[in-house]
Amino acid sequence: MTAAEQIRTEVNQLRDDINTHNHRYYVLDDPQITDQAYDRLLRRLQQLEADHSELQSVDSPTQRVGAAPATHFDTVEHEMPMLSLDNAFEDDEMLAFEKRLKDRLDNQDVGLSYTAEPKLDGLAVSLLYEQGILTRAATRGDGNRGENITANARTLSSIPLRLQGANFPPRFEVRGEVYIMHADFEALNEQQRKSDAKVFANPRNAAAGSLRLLDSRITASRPLTFCCYGLGIVEDYKLPISHFERMQLIQSFGFPISPYIECLSGIEACIGYYQSILANRDNLAFEIDGVVFKLDDVEQQTMAGFVSRAPRWAIAYKFPAQEVMTKLLDVDFQVGRTGALTPVARLEPVSVGGVMVSNATLHNMDEIQRKDIRIGDVVIVRRAGDVIPEVVSAVVDQRKENLVLPQMPEHCPICGSEVSRLEGQAAYRCSGGLICAAQCKEAIKHFASRKAMDIDGLGDKLVEQMVDQGMIDSIGDLYHLEILQLAGLERMAEKSASNLKSALDKSKSTTLARFIYALGIREVGETTAESLANHFAAIEAIQEADIESLQTVDDVGPVVAENVRLFFQQEKNIDIVTRLIEQGIHWPDIEKAESIQDQPLSGKTYVITGTLEGLSRDQAAAMLKAKGAKVSSSVSAKTTAVIAGEKPGSKVTKAESLGVTVLDQQAFQLLLE
Ligand code: 9MJ
């Protein structure tokens, strides 16, 4: 081989490897190498392409970083119109939908099957592949003409630039939704706030805004995800008749499809599917605004035809809106665990996404200023995912009188201490520290909360009484409480006092990650607590760690490192931790993490279900994670195995239907050994 041939071979190999790793990471959610190893491959390829310009290519994974800004988007004429969907809001409309279909098919007795999937709330796009290479991406536009956003689409890691295998149509179009996950949306807005840039009202706006930027280098920095839901034109290829099977085929080319996709018989089953997705709406990682049902048989689809801009063979059964308008009655200030004063909107009660809401966060004073929200305004309130309701904006058009902006009080509404604002920070804080009952109560509530020590029965009201009556003034006092003391509290019979005492005892058996999280160190959330636990494996090691070693932990930056160090610099905190451990708080040993890649279970994903003997599901999860595994809450084809305790429920059924291994407790113990 000549030197030039050798380089070409290496470039091709790197592209194949990077594409495979991209697919594993973004589509299968099952990475095989570390981020660092991936970066090394990508940098090597970038270097080779920079040194040998003749080897550059539009389908190279290096193209995902974005190109120089365009002046405008070209118009794309859709070869097959991009239709929208008819909506249903009630069961009756679903029944009518099926009846209409049967009328059209001239057969009331035919059993109809439907492909069902959650309706993503993002932006519809069309992707054209020629000889397996992405050659054009377009927005839906008016359905007939959209904008050419190819440069932007290339930056999405979940959009294949080159298809897998060889058995795909020579020229075809896939259609799907570009959207943003809840967690990515929160992080994006946080970053936007920090850099004084535009904060997006919701994930949909953020996705649409990011995909329609003239500078694709900015698009590349936005956390956009793609999910495929259908086909457009397809040339010279025999497709399956079933839409569901077509989706499996598309998946085999390397496209992500909905993990919740199902094929159902009859409209009643569809209504059941709608109800179960609605009940789980807040647990999904992304925003959905309903469920889409499509007649599964494509020949039947053709017979059903379409009206104006929507097919007769599909319907979106919509969920209650997550953004609604109501009146802002007043603004109060809530004092949090760290003393930060958060403006809270008192609202005229309104149903948002099916839940009554009368309070919502306004985040901070800068946000109120920026959004120009005034007391008495009609405002848009939003409640989505497990995020607390927030005021998104004021409807300024409807403002009639001269209304005033809310003002930050000079003194803490709880303890009267001075309120101050640190240079460069958005938050105003009460300077009272633990003499402020609000801060003390919040710290205890956080400690007892479900994701922290999970003390069943120690609710907010109880904590408030305990602090108000001077029974406790820190988490260090909790485990000293006696049944008799507890029974003296309002609405607390001896039986519930004894239940609470048992719950306190039970909570002592925990995980190191939960314990660290429960301490309420500023900006140490669950994920950071888990990283700290896995890295240091012992509370003493974290207490003694210096800034440098703290910063070597995944997702610990200088701010978090400083917060951790400051927390453990205080004698009072060390004392509380020591007392808690003396009182019996304990956790299973963790093997110290070296590198995720080198661990025995790295790259594997488990789902735990049912009751395990002598072990909570969290403890079992911590043991798996300590060996490098991922633990997920839902079963998919990518799940390595489901670990089933007693009374396992539907996850085992789902695993069996997908051919995923099911392990009992004994097999689980063997796995850990
Ligand atoms: C969404 N938004 O998730 C369709 N969609 O099909 C799904 N949208 C659609 N299908 C035809 N899953 C037109 C739009």
mmCIF file of C-alpha atoms in Angstrom, residues 153-442:
data_model
loop_
_atom_site.group_PDB
_atom_site.id
_atom_site.type_symbol
_atom_site.label_atom_id
_atom_site.label_comp_id
_atom_site.label_asym_id
_atom_site.label_seq_id
_atom_site.Cartn_x
_atom_site.Cartn_y
_atom_site.Cartn_z
ATOM 1 C CA ALA A 153 -29.386 18.511 10.387
ATOM 2 C CA ARG A 154 -25.875 17.139 9.814
ATOM 3 C CA THR A 155 -24.887 18.360 13.272
ATOM 4 C CA LEU A 156 -27.397 16.060 15.041
ATOM 5 C CA SER A 157 -25.675 12.933 16.260
ATOM 6 C CA SER A 158 -28.914 10.929 16.171
ATOM 7 C CA ILE A 159 -29.315 11.595 12.431
ATOM 8 C CA PRO A 160 -27.215 9.104 10.455
ATOM 9 C CA LEU A 161 -25.034 10.749 7.812
ATOM 10 C CA ARG A 162 -24.504 7.345 6.220
ATOM 11 C CA LEU A 163 -26.810 4.357 6.628
ATOM 12 C CA GLN A 164 -25.959 0.968 8.062
ATOM 13 C CA GLY A 165 -25.802 -2.169 5.964
ATOM 14 C CA ALA A 166 -26.384 -2.205 2.222
ATOM 15 C CA ASN A 167 -30.011 -3.238 1.836
ATOM 16 C CA PHE A 168 -31.709 0.166 1.817
ATOM 17 C CA PRO A 169 -33.654 1.914 -0.972
ATOM 18 C CA PRO A 170 -31.339 3.747 -3.406
ATOM 19 C CA ARG A 171 -33.284 6.975 -2.884
ATOM 20 C CA PHE A 172 -35.748 7.554 -0.074
ATOM 21 C CA GLU A 173 -36.959 9.980 2.531
ATOM 22 C CA VAL A 174 -37.560 9.472 6.244
ATOM 23 C CA ARG A 175 -39.646 11.798 8.342
ATOM 24 C CA GLY A 176 -39.540 12.433 12.009
ATOM 25 C CA GLU A 177 -39.399 14.939 14.820
ATOM 26 C CA VAL A 178 -36.467 16.976 16.075
ATOM 27 C CA TYR A 179 -36.916 17.670 19.782
ATOM 28 C CA ILE A 180 -35.074 18.388 23.028
ATOM 29 C CA MET A 181 -35.107 16.209 26.152
ATOM 30 C CA HIS A 182 -36.325 17.814 29.399
ATOM 31 C CA ALA A 183 -32.942 17.584 31.113
ATOM 32 C CA ASP A 184 -31.120 18.990 28.065
ATOM 33 C CA PHE A 185 -33.652 21.818 27.891
ATOM 34 C CA GLU A 186 -33.095 22.751 31.533
ATOM 35 C CA ALA A 187 -29.323 22.674 31.028
ATOM 36 C CA LEU A 188 -29.566 24.719 27.819
ATOM 37 C CA ASN A 189 -31.670 27.392 29.509
ATOM 38 C CA GLU A 190 -29.345 27.450 32.495
ATOM 39 C CA GLN A 191 -26.443 28.065 30.143
ATOM 40 C CA GLN A 192 -28.415 30.714 28.238
ATOM 41 C CA ARG A 193 -29.222 32.468 31.534
ATOM 42 C CA LYS A 194 -25.576 32.409 32.592
ATOM 43 C CA SER A 195 -24.467 33.979 29.332
ATOM 44 C CA ASP A 196 -27.330 36.493 29.328
ATOM 45 C CA ALA A 197 -28.708 34.964 26.148
ATOM 46 C CA LYS A 198 -32.296 34.268 25.187
ATOM 47 C CA VAL A 199 -34.051 31.840 27.540
ATOM 48 C CA PHE A 200 -36.450 29.536 25.683
ATOM 49 C CA ALA A 201 -40.081 29.296 26.773
ATOM 50 C CA ASN A 202 -40.320 25.537 26.183
ATOM 51 C CA PRO A 203 -38.400 22.656 24.576
ATOM 52 C CA ARG A 204 -40.389 22.975 21.349
ATOM 53 C CA ASN A 205 -39.390 26.601 20.839
ATOM 54 C CA ALA A 206 -35.808 25.782 21.697
ATOM 55 C CA ALA A 207 -35.764 22.930 19.161
ATOM 56 C CA ALA A 208 -37.378 25.006 16.420
ATOM 57 C CA GLY A 209 -35.124 27.992 17.109
ATOM 58 C CA SER A 210 -31.989 25.860 17.154
ATOM 59 C CA LEU A 211 -32.771 23.990 13.960
ATOM 60 C CA ARG A 212 -33.500 27.172 12.048
ATOM 61 C CA LEU A 213 -30.256 29.017 12.776
ATOM 62 C CA LEU A 214 -28.193 30.261 9.870
ATOM 63 C CA ASP A 215 -25.005 29.384 11.732
ATOM 64 C CA SER A 216 -24.901 25.590 11.973
ATOM 65 C CA ARG A 217 -21.980 25.794 14.395
ATOM 66 C CA ILE A 218 -24.470 27.090 16.967
ATOM 67 C CA THR A 219 -26.945 24.353 16.053
ATOM 68 C CA ALA A 220 -24.127 21.875 16.702
ATOM 69 C CA SER A 221 -23.887 23.148 20.285
ATOM 70 C CA ARG A 222 -27.605 22.634 20.948
ATOM 71 C CA PRO A 223 -28.821 19.332 22.428
ATOM 72 C CA LEU A 224 -31.163 18.341 19.587
ATOM 73 C CA THR A 225 -32.439 14.781 19.215
ATOM 74 C CA PHE A 226 -34.155 13.099 16.285
ATOM 75 C CA CYS A 227 -36.797 10.378 16.276
ATOM 76 C CA CYS A 228 -38.164 8.856 13.116
ATOM 77 C CA TYR A 229 -41.904 8.180 12.646
ATOM 78 C CA GLY A 230 -42.498 7.587 8.958
ATOM 79 C CA LEU A 231 -41.393 7.501 5.339
ATOM 80 C CA GLY A 232 -41.827 9.919 2.467
ATOM 81 C CA ILE A 233 -40.883 8.972 -1.076
ATOM 82 C CA VAL A 234 -39.206 5.587 -1.523
ATOM 83 C CA GLU A 235 -37.744 4.504 -4.864
ATOM 84 C CA ASP A 236 -37.109 0.977 -6.183
ATOM 85 C CA TYR A 237 -37.707 -0.948 -2.998
ATOM 86 C CA LYS A 238 -40.278 -3.436 -1.777
ATOM 87 C CA LEU A 239 -41.472 -2.306 1.638
ATOM 88 C CA PRO A 240 -43.521 -4.344 4.146
ATOM 89 C CA ILE A 241 -47.286 -3.684 4.140
ATOM 90 C CA SER A 242 -47.318 -3.061 7.893
ATOM 91 C CA HIS A 243 -46.360 0.443 9.054
ATOM 92 C CA PHE A 244 -45.034 -1.098 12.281
ATOM 93 C CA GLU A 245 -42.737 -3.412 10.309
ATOM 94 C CA ARG A 246 -41.603 -0.496 8.178
ATOM 95 C CA MET A 247 -40.565 1.282 11.343
ATOM 96 C CA GLN A 248 -38.503 -1.751 12.428
ATOM 97 C CA LEU A 249 -36.889 -1.734 8.997
ATOM 98 C CA ILE A 250 -36.054 1.958 9.279
ATOM 99 C CA GLN A 251 -34.539 1.249 12.669
ATOM 100 C CA SER A 252 -32.282 -1.383 11.097
ATOM 101 C CA PHE A 253 -30.864 1.300 8.766
ATOM 102 C CA GLY A 254 -29.630 3.146 11.862
ATOM 103 C CA PHE A 255 -32.481 5.546 12.650
ATOM 104 C CA PRO A 256 -33.855 6.021 16.154
ATOM 105 C CA ILE A 257 -37.562 5.170 16.476
ATOM 106 C CA SER A 258 -39.828 5.598 19.489
ATOM 107 C CA PRO A 259 -38.955 3.161 22.290
ATOM 108 C CA TYR A 260 -42.676 3.121 23.134
ATOM 109 C CA ILE A 261 -43.929 2.123 19.680
ATOM 110 C CA GLU A 262 -46.530 -0.660 19.732
ATOM 111 C CA CYS A 263 -48.898 -2.329 17.319
ATOM 112 C CA LEU A 264 -52.441 -2.602 18.774
ATOM 113 C CA SER A 265 -55.685 -4.254 17.662
ATOM 114 C CA GLY A 266 -58.832 -2.178 17.788
ATOM 115 C CA ILE A 267 -59.561 1.326 19.006
ATOM 116 C CA GLU A 268 -60.275 0.249 22.617
ATOM 117 C CA ALA A 269 -56.681 -0.961 22.941
ATOM 118 C CA CYS A 270 -55.595 2.442 21.582
ATOM 119 C CA ILE A 271 -57.597 4.230 24.272
ATOM 120 C CA GLY A 272 -55.941 2.003 26.893
ATOM 121 C CA TYR A 273 -52.509 2.865 25.456
ATOM 122 C CA TYR A 274 -53.391 6.576 25.582
ATOM 123 C CA GLN A 275 -54.336 6.274 29.252
ATOM 124 C CA SER A 276 -51.172 4.458 30.217
ATOM 125 C CA ILE A 277 -48.933 6.942 28.380
ATOM 126 C CA LEU A 278 -50.863 9.862 29.929
ATOM 127 C CA ALA A 279 -50.392 8.367 33.400
ATOM 128 C CA ASN A 280 -46.649 8.159 32.713
ATOM 129 C CA ARG A 281 -46.312 11.486 30.952
ATOM 130 C CA ASP A 282 -44.352 13.115 33.763
ATOM 131 C CA ASN A 283 -41.887 10.223 33.886
ATOM 132 C CA LEU A 284 -40.866 10.495 30.244
ATOM 133 C CA ALA A 285 -37.544 12.146 29.471
ATOM 134 C CA PHE A 286 -39.102 14.377 26.817
ATOM 135 C CA GLU A 287 -42.211 16.387 26.182
ATOM 136 C CA ILE A 288 -45.167 14.832 24.421
ATOM 137 C CA ASP A 289 -48.496 16.450 23.692
ATOM 138 C CA GLY A 290 -50.514 13.318 22.980
ATOM 139 C CA VAL A 291 -50.386 9.936 21.314
ATOM 140 C CA VAL A 292 -50.395 9.238 17.561
ATOM 141 C CA PHE A 293 -52.286 6.282 16.084
ATOM 142 C CA LYS A 294 -51.773 5.175 12.486
ATOM 143 C CA LEU A 295 -53.696 2.496 10.669
ATOM 144 C CA ASP A 296 -51.072 -0.208 10.419
ATOM 145 C CA ASP A 297 -51.943 -1.688 7.022
ATOM 146 C CA VAL A 298 -50.580 0.649 4.349
ATOM 147 C CA GLU A 299 -52.989 -0.718 1.723
ATOM 148 C CA GLN A 300 -55.863 0.189 4.030
ATOM 149 C CA GLN A 301 -54.232 3.609 4.478
ATOM 150 C CA THR A 302 -54.362 4.135 0.724
ATOM 151 C CA MET A 303 -58.037 3.170 0.664
ATOM 152 C CA ALA A 304 -58.776 5.606 3.489
ATOM 153 C CA GLY A 305 -56.980 8.435 1.669
ATOM 154 C CA PHE A 306 -56.637 11.943 3.096
ATOM 155 C CA VAL A 307 -58.572 15.165 3.467
ATOM 156 C CA SER A 308 -56.979 18.550 2.690
ATOM 157 C CA ARG A 309 -53.848 18.419 4.812
ATOM 158 C CA ALA A 310 -54.307 15.413 7.084
ATOM 159 C CA PRO A 311 -54.494 11.687 6.390
ATOM 160 C CA ARG A 312 -57.758 9.939 7.284
ATOM 161 C CA TRP A 313 -55.770 6.948 8.512
ATOM 162 C CA ALA A 314 -53.993 8.697 11.392
ATOM 163 C CA ILE A 315 -55.038 10.665 14.442
ATOM 164 C CA ALA A 316 -53.372 12.485 17.326
ATOM 165 C CA TYR A 317 -55.192 11.931 20.605
ATOM 166 C CA LYS A 318 -54.081 15.059 22.453
ATOM 167 C CA PHE A 319 -53.290 15.459 26.161
ATOM 168 C CA PRO A 320 -54.499 18.376 28.300
ATOM 169 C CA ALA A 321 -52.366 21.470 27.582
ATOM 170 C CA GLN A 322 -49.233 22.039 29.652
ATOM 171 C CA GLU A 323 -49.285 25.784 29.050
ATOM 172 C CA VAL A 324 -52.340 27.782 30.079
ATOM 173 C CA MET A 325 -53.242 31.382 30.904
ATOM 174 C CA THR A 326 -54.308 32.630 34.304
ATOM 175 C CA LYS A 327 -54.054 35.734 36.485
ATOM 176 C CA LEU A 328 -51.063 36.556 38.666
ATOM 177 C CA LEU A 329 -52.655 37.574 41.975
ATOM 178 C CA ASP A 330 -49.534 38.288 44.015
ATOM 179 C CA VAL A 331 -45.861 37.418 44.482
ATOM 180 C CA ASP A 332 -44.476 35.982 47.738
ATOM 181 C CA PHE A 333 -40.912 35.075 48.618
ATOM 182 C CA GLN A 334 -39.965 31.575 49.718
ATOM 183 C CA VAL A 335 -36.744 30.955 51.625
ATOM 184 C CA GLY A 336 -34.942 27.833 50.449
ATOM 185 C CA ARG A 337 -32.457 25.451 52.033
ATOM 186 C CA THR A 338 -29.504 27.667 51.150
ATOM 187 C CA GLY A 339 -31.260 30.890 52.146
ATOM 188 C CA ALA A 340 -32.044 31.904 48.566
ATOM 189 C CA LEU A 341 -35.273 33.879 48.282
ATOM 190 C CA THR A 342 -37.367 32.630 45.367
ATOM 191 C CA PRO A 343 -40.249 34.698 44.074
ATOM 192 C CA VAL A 344 -43.379 32.539 43.999
ATOM 193 C CA ALA A 345 -46.413 33.478 41.948
ATOM 194 C CA ARG A 346 -49.797 33.180 43.630
ATOM 195 C CA LEU A 347 -52.192 32.414 40.813
ATOM 196 C CA GLU A 348 -55.865 32.190 40.171
ATOM 197 C CA PRO A 349 -56.165 28.379 40.339
ATOM 198 C CA VAL A 350 -56.075 26.738 36.924
ATOM 199 C CA SER A 351 -55.762 23.215 35.517
ATOM 200 C CA VAL A 352 -52.410 22.659 33.772
ATOM 201 C CA GLY A 353 -51.829 19.290 32.092
ATOM 202 C CA GLY A 354 -54.715 17.932 34.182
ATOM 203 C CA VAL A 355 -53.375 19.161 37.566
ATOM 204 C CA MET A 356 -54.711 22.161 39.534
ATOM 205 C CA VAL A 357 -52.022 24.801 39.966
ATOM 206 C CA SER A 358 -52.234 27.864 42.208
ATOM 207 C CA ASN A 359 -48.515 28.544 42.811
ATOM 208 C CA ALA A 360 -45.665 28.710 40.331
ATOM 209 C CA THR A 361 -42.038 29.730 40.440
ATOM 210 C CA LEU A 362 -40.817 32.978 38.928
ATOM 211 C CA HIS A 363 -37.183 31.760 39.295
ATOM 212 C CA ASN A 364 -35.463 35.004 40.326
ATOM 213 C CA MET A 365 -35.676 38.791 40.138
ATOM 214 C CA ASP A 366 -33.663 39.009 36.916
ATOM 215 C CA GLU A 367 -36.166 36.745 35.188
ATOM 216 C CA ILE A 368 -39.078 38.873 36.406
ATOM 217 C CA GLN A 369 -37.354 41.982 35.060
ATOM 218 C CA ARG A 370 -36.456 40.369 31.777
ATOM 219 C CA LYS A 371 -39.935 38.981 31.215
ATOM 220 C CA ASP A 372 -41.528 42.185 32.563
ATOM 221 C CA ILE A 373 -44.029 40.313 34.712
ATOM 222 C CA ARG A 374 -46.237 42.476 36.903
ATOM 223 C CA ILE A 375 -48.672 41.757 39.691
ATOM 224 C CA GLY A 376 -52.165 41.614 38.175
ATOM 225 C CA ASP A 377 -50.980 40.442 34.735
ATOM 226 C CA VAL A 378 -52.510 37.610 32.775
ATOM 227 C CA VAL A 379 -49.607 35.150 32.587
ATOM 228 C CA ILE A 380 -48.765 31.892 30.819
ATOM 229 C CA VAL A 381 -48.117 29.082 33.261
ATOM 230 C CA ARG A 382 -46.362 25.911 32.270
ATOM 231 C CA ARG A 383 -46.088 22.546 33.995
ATOM 232 C CA ALA A 384 -44.149 19.786 32.251
ATOM 233 C CA GLY A 385 -42.206 16.693 33.219
ATOM 234 C CA ASP A 386 -41.357 16.589 36.892
ATOM 235 C CA VAL A 387 -40.350 20.251 36.807
ATOM 236 C CA ILE A 388 -42.316 22.530 39.143
ATOM 237 C CA PRO A 389 -44.852 24.846 37.494
ATOM 238 C CA GLU A 390 -43.362 28.112 36.257
ATOM 239 C CA VAL A 391 -44.559 31.428 34.913
ATOM 240 C CA VAL A 392 -43.296 31.555 31.331
ATOM 241 C CA SER A 393 -44.358 35.050 30.340
ATOM 242 C CA ALA A 394 -46.879 37.833 30.772
ATOM 243 C CA VAL A 395 -49.546 38.366 28.145
ATOM 244 C CA VAL A 396 -48.691 42.030 27.726
ATOM 245 C CA ASP A 397 -51.478 42.641 25.167
ATOM 246 C CA GLN A 398 -54.016 42.032 27.889
ATOM 247 C CA ARG A 399 -52.455 44.479 30.390
ATOM 248 C CA LYS A 400 -54.966 47.243 30.991
ATOM 249 C CA GLU A 401 -53.816 49.289 33.975
ATOM 250 C CA ASN A 402 -50.508 50.493 35.265
ATOM 251 C CA LEU A 403 -49.231 47.447 37.056
ATOM 252 C CA VAL A 404 -46.127 47.258 39.248
ATOM 253 C CA LEU A 405 -43.176 44.879 39.194
ATOM 254 C CA PRO A 406 -42.762 42.722 42.326
ATOM 255 C CA GLN A 407 -40.053 43.989 44.716
ATOM 256 C CA MET A 408 -37.509 41.947 46.677
ATOM 257 C CA PRO A 409 -37.988 42.585 50.426
ATOM 258 C CA GLU A 410 -35.009 44.009 52.346
ATOM 259 C CA HIS A 411 -35.535 41.621 55.244
ATOM 260 C CA CYS A 412 -36.176 37.879 55.307
ATOM 261 C CA PRO A 413 -39.931 37.287 55.570
ATOM 262 C CA ILE A 414 -39.239 34.414 57.996
ATOM 263 C CA CYS A 415 -36.495 35.541 60.388
ATOM 264 C CA GLY A 416 -36.153 39.248 59.622
ATOM 265 C CA SER A 417 -32.405 39.007 58.870
ATOM 266 C CA GLU A 418 -31.003 41.202 56.173
ATOM 267 C CA VAL A 419 -31.402 40.059 52.564
ATOM 268 C CA SER A 420 -28.349 40.535 50.348
ATOM 269 C CA ARG A 421 -27.144 39.668 46.915
ATOM 270 C CA LEU A 422 -23.641 38.483 46.155
ATOM 271 C CA GLU A 423 -21.780 40.087 43.302
ATOM 272 C CA GLY A 424 -22.503 38.331 40.006
ATOM 273 C CA GLN A 425 -25.205 36.017 41.403
ATOM 274 C CA ALA A 426 -28.865 35.980 40.466
ATOM 275 C CA ALA A 427 -30.042 34.907 43.926
ATOM 276 C CA TYR A 428 -30.791 37.132 46.889
ATOM 277 C CA ARG A 429 -30.123 35.350 50.167
ATOM 278 C CA CYS A 430 -31.271 35.604 53.754
ATOM 279 C CA SER A 431 -28.181 36.133 55.886
ATOM 280 C CA GLY A 432 -29.736 34.309 58.879
ATOM 281 C CA GLY A 433 -28.195 30.853 58.278
ATOM 282 C CA LEU A 434 -29.528 28.250 60.703
ATOM 283 C CA ILE A 435 -31.200 30.829 62.938
ATOM 284 C CA CYS A 436 -33.609 31.188 60.026
ATOM 285 C CA ALA A 437 -36.303 28.594 60.660
ATOM 286 C CA ALA A 438 -37.054 28.409 56.939
ATOM 287 C CA GLN A 439 -33.510 27.314 56.051
ATOM 288 C CA CYS A 440 -33.431 24.837 58.885
ATOM 289 C CA LYS A 441 -36.801 23.318 57.887
ATOM 290 C CA GLU A 442 -35.818 23.056 54.239
#
